[in-house]
Coordinates of N, CA and C in Angstrom, one line a residue:
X895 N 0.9 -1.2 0.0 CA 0.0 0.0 0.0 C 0.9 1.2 0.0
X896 N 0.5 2.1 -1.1 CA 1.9 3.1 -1.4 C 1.2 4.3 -0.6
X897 N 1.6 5.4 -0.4 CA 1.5 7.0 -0.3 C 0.2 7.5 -1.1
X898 N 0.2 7.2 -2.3 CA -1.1 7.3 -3.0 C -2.3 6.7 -2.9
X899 N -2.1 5.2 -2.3 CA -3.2 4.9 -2.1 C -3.6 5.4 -0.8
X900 N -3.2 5.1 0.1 CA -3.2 6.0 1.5 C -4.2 7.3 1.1
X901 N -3.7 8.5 0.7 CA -4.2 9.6 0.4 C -5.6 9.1 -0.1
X902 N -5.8 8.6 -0.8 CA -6.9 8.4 -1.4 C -8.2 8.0 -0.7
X903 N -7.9 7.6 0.5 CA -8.9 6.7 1.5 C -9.3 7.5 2.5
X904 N -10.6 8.0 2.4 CA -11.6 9.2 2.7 C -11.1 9.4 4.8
X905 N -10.6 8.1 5.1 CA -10.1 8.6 6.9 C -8.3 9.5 7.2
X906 N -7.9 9.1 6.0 CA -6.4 9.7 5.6 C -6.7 11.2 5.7
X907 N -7.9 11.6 4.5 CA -8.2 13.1 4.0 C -8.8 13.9 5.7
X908 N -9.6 13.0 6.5 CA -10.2 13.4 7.3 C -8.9 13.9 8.6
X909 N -8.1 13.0 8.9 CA -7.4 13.0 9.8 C -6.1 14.0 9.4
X910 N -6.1 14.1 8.5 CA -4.7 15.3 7.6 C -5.5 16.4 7.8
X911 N -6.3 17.2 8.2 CA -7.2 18.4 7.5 C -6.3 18.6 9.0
X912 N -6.2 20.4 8.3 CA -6.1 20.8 9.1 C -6.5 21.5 10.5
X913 N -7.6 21.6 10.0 CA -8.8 22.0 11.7 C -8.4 20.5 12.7
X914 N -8.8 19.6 12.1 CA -8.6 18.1 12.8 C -7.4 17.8 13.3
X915 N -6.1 18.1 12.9 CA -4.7 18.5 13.6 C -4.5 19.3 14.9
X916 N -4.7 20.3 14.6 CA -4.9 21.7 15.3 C -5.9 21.3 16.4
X917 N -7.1 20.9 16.3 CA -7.5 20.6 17.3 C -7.1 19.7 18.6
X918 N -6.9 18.5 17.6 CA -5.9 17.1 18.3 C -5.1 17.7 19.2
X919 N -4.2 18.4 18.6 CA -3.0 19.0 19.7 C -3.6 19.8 20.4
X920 N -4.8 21.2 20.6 CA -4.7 21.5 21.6 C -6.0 20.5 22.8
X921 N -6.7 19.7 22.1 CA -7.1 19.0 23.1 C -5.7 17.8 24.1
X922 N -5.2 17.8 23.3 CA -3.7 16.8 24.3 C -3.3 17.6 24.7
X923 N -3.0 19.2 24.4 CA -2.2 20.0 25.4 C -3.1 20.2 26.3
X924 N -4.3 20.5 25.9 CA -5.1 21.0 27.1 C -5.1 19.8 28.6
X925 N -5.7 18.4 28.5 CA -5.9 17.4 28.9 C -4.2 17.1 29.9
X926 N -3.1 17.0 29.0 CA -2.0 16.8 29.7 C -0.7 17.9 30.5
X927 N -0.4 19.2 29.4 CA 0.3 20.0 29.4 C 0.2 20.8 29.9
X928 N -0.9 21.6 29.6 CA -1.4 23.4 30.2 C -1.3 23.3 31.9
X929 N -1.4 24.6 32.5 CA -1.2 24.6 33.7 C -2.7 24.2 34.4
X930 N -3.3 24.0 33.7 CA -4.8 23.9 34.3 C -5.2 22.8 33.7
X931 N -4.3 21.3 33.6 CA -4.9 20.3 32.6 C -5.6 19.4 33.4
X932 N -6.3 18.7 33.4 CA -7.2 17.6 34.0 C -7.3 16.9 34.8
X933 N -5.5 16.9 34.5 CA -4.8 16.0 35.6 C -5.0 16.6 37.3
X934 N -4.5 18.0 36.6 CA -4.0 18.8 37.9 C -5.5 19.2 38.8
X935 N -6.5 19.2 37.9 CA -7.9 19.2 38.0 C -8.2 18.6 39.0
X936 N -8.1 16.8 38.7 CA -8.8 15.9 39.2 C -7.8 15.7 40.7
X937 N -6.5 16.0 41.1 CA -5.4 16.3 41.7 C -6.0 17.1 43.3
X938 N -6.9 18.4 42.6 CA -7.4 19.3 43.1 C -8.4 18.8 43.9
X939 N -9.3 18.3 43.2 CA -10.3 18.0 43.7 C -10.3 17.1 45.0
X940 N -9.6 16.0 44.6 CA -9.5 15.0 45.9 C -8.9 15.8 47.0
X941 N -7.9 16.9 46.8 CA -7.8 17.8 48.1 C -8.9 18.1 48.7
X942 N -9.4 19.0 47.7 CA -10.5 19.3 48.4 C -11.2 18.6 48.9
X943 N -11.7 17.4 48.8 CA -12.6 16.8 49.6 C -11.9 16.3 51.0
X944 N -10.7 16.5 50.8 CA -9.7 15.7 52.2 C -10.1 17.0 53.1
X945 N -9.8 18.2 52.7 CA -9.9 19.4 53.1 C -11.4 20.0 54.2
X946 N -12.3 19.3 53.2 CA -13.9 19.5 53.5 C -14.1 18.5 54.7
X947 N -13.1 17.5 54.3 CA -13.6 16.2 55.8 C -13.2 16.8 56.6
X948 N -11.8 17.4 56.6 CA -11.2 18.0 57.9 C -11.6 18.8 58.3
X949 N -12.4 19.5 57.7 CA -13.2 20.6 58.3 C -14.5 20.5 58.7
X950 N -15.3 19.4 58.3 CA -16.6 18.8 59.2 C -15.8 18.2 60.7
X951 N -14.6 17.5 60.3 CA -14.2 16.9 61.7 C -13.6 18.4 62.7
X952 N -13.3 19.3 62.3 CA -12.9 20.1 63.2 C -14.2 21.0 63.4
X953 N -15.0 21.1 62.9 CA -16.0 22.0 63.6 C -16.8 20.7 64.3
X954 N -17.1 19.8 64.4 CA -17.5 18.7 65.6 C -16.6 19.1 66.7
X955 N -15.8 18.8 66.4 CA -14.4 19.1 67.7 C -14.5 20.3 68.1
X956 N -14.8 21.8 67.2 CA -15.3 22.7 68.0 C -16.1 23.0 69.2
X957 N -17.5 22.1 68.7 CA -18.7 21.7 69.2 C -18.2 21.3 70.3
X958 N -17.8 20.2 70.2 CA -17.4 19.5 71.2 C -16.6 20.3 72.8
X959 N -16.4 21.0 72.4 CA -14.9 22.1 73.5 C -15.9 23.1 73.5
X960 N -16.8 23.7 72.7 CA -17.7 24.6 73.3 C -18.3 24.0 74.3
X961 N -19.3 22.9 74.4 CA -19.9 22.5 75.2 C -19.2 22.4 76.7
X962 N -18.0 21.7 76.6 CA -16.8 21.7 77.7 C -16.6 23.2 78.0
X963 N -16.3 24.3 77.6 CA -16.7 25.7 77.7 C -17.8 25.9 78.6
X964 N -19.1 25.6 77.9 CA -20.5 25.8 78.8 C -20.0 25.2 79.9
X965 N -20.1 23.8 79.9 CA -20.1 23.0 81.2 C -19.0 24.0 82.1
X966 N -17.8 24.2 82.0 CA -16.8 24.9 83.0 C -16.9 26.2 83.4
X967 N -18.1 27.1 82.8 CA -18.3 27.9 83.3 C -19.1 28.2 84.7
X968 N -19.7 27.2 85.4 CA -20.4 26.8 86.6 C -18.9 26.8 87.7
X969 N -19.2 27.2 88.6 CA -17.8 27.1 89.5 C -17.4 25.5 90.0
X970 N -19.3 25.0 90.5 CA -19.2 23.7 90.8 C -18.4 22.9 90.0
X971 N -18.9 23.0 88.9 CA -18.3 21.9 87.8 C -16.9 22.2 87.3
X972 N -16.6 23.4 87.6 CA -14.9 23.7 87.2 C -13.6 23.2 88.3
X973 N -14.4 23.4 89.6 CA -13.9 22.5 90.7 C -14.0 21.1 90.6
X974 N -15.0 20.6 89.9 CA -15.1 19.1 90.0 C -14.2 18.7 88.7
X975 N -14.2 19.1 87.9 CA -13.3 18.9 86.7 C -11.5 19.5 87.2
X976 N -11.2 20.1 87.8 CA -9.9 20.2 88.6 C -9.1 19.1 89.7
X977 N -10.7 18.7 90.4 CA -10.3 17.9 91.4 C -10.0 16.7 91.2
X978 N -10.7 16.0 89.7 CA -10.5 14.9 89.1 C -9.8 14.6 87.9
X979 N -9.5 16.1 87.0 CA -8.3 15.7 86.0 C -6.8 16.1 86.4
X980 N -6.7 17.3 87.7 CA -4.8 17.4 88.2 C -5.1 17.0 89.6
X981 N -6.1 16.8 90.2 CA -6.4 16.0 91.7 C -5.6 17.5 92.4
X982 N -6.3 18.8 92.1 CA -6.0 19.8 93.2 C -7.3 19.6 94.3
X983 N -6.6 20.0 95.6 CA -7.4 19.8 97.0 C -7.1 21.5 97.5
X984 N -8.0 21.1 98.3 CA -8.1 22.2 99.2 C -7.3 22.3 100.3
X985 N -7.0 23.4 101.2 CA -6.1 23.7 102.1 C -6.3 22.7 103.7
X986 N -5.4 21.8 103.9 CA -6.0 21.1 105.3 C -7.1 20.3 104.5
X987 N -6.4 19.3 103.6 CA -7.5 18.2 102.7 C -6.7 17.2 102.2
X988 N -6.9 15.5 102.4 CA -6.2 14.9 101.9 C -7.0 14.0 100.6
X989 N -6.6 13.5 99.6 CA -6.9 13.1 98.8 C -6.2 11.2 98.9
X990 N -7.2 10.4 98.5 CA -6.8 9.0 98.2 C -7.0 8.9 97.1
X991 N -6.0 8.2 96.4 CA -6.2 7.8 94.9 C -6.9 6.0 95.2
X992 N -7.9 5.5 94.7 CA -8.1 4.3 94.8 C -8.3 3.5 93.6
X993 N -7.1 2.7 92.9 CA -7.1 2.2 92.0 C -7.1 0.7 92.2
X994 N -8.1 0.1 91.3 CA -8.6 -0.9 91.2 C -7.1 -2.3 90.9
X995 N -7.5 -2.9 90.9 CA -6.7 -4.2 89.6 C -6.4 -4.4 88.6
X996 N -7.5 -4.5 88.0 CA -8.0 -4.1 86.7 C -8.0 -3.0 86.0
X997 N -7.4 -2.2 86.5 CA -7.1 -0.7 86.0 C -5.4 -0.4 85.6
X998 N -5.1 -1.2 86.9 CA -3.4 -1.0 86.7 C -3.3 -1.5 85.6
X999 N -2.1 -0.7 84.4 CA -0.9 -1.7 83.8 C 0.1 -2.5 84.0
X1000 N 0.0 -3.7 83.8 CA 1.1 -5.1 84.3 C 1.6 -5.3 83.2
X1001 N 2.9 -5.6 83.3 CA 3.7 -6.4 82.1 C 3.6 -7.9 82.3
X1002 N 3.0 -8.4 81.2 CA 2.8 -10.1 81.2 C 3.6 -10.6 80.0
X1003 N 4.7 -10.7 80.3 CA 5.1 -11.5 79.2 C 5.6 -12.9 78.9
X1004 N 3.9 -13.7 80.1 CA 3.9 -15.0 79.6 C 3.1 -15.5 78.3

C-alpha cells in the first residue's frame, strides 16, 4: 500500500485536514500539558474533599470544646473537673487515689 493509495482513502483526508490536527494538539495539550490540565484538576479536587472532611471533623471538635466551655463555666463543675483531671485539694484536705486491679498496667510477658 503506497502513499497514493493512503491519500486516497476518505479517513487519511479526514485526519490530515487541518482544523482536525490543530485541534488534536490542543485537546492533548489541554488534557496533559497546560497549567490547568485535567490532571491537575482531578489532583485538586481530591484535596478538596480531604480538606472539607477535615473541616466537618474540626468543627464537631469545636462543638465538642464549646460545650466543655458551657459546662466549665459553673464554678461547681470547674472544681469538680480540677479535682479529678490534676487531683487539686483544698487547704488542710487529703486526697486518696483508689485504683482498682483491673485498672493498673502489668507487664505479662507470659
Amino acid at each position: 500500500m503506497g502513499l497514493k493509495e493512503l491519500k486516497k482513502k476518505k479517513w487519511f483526508g479526514v485526519l490530515t485536514n487541518i482544523y482536525v490536527l490543530v485541534l488534536t494538539v490542543f485537546v492533548i495539550w489541554m488534557l496533559f500539558f497546560d497549567t490547568n490540565s485535567l490532571l491537575i484538576h482531578m489532583e485538586l479536587k481530591k484535596e478538596i474533599k480531604k480538606l472539607e472532611k477535615q473541616q466537618e471533623f474540626l468543627r464537631e471538635e469545636i462543638a465538642k470544646d464549646k460545650k466543655v466551655i458551657e459546662k466549665l463555666s459553673d464554678p461547681k463543675e470547674l472544681e469538680k473537673f480540677a479535682r479529678e483531671q490534676y487531683y487539686l485539694k483544698k487547704k488542710n484536705e487529703e486526697i486518696y487515689l483508689i485504683e482498682y486491679e483491673d485498672s493498673l498496667k502489668t507487664n505479662k510477658d507470659e
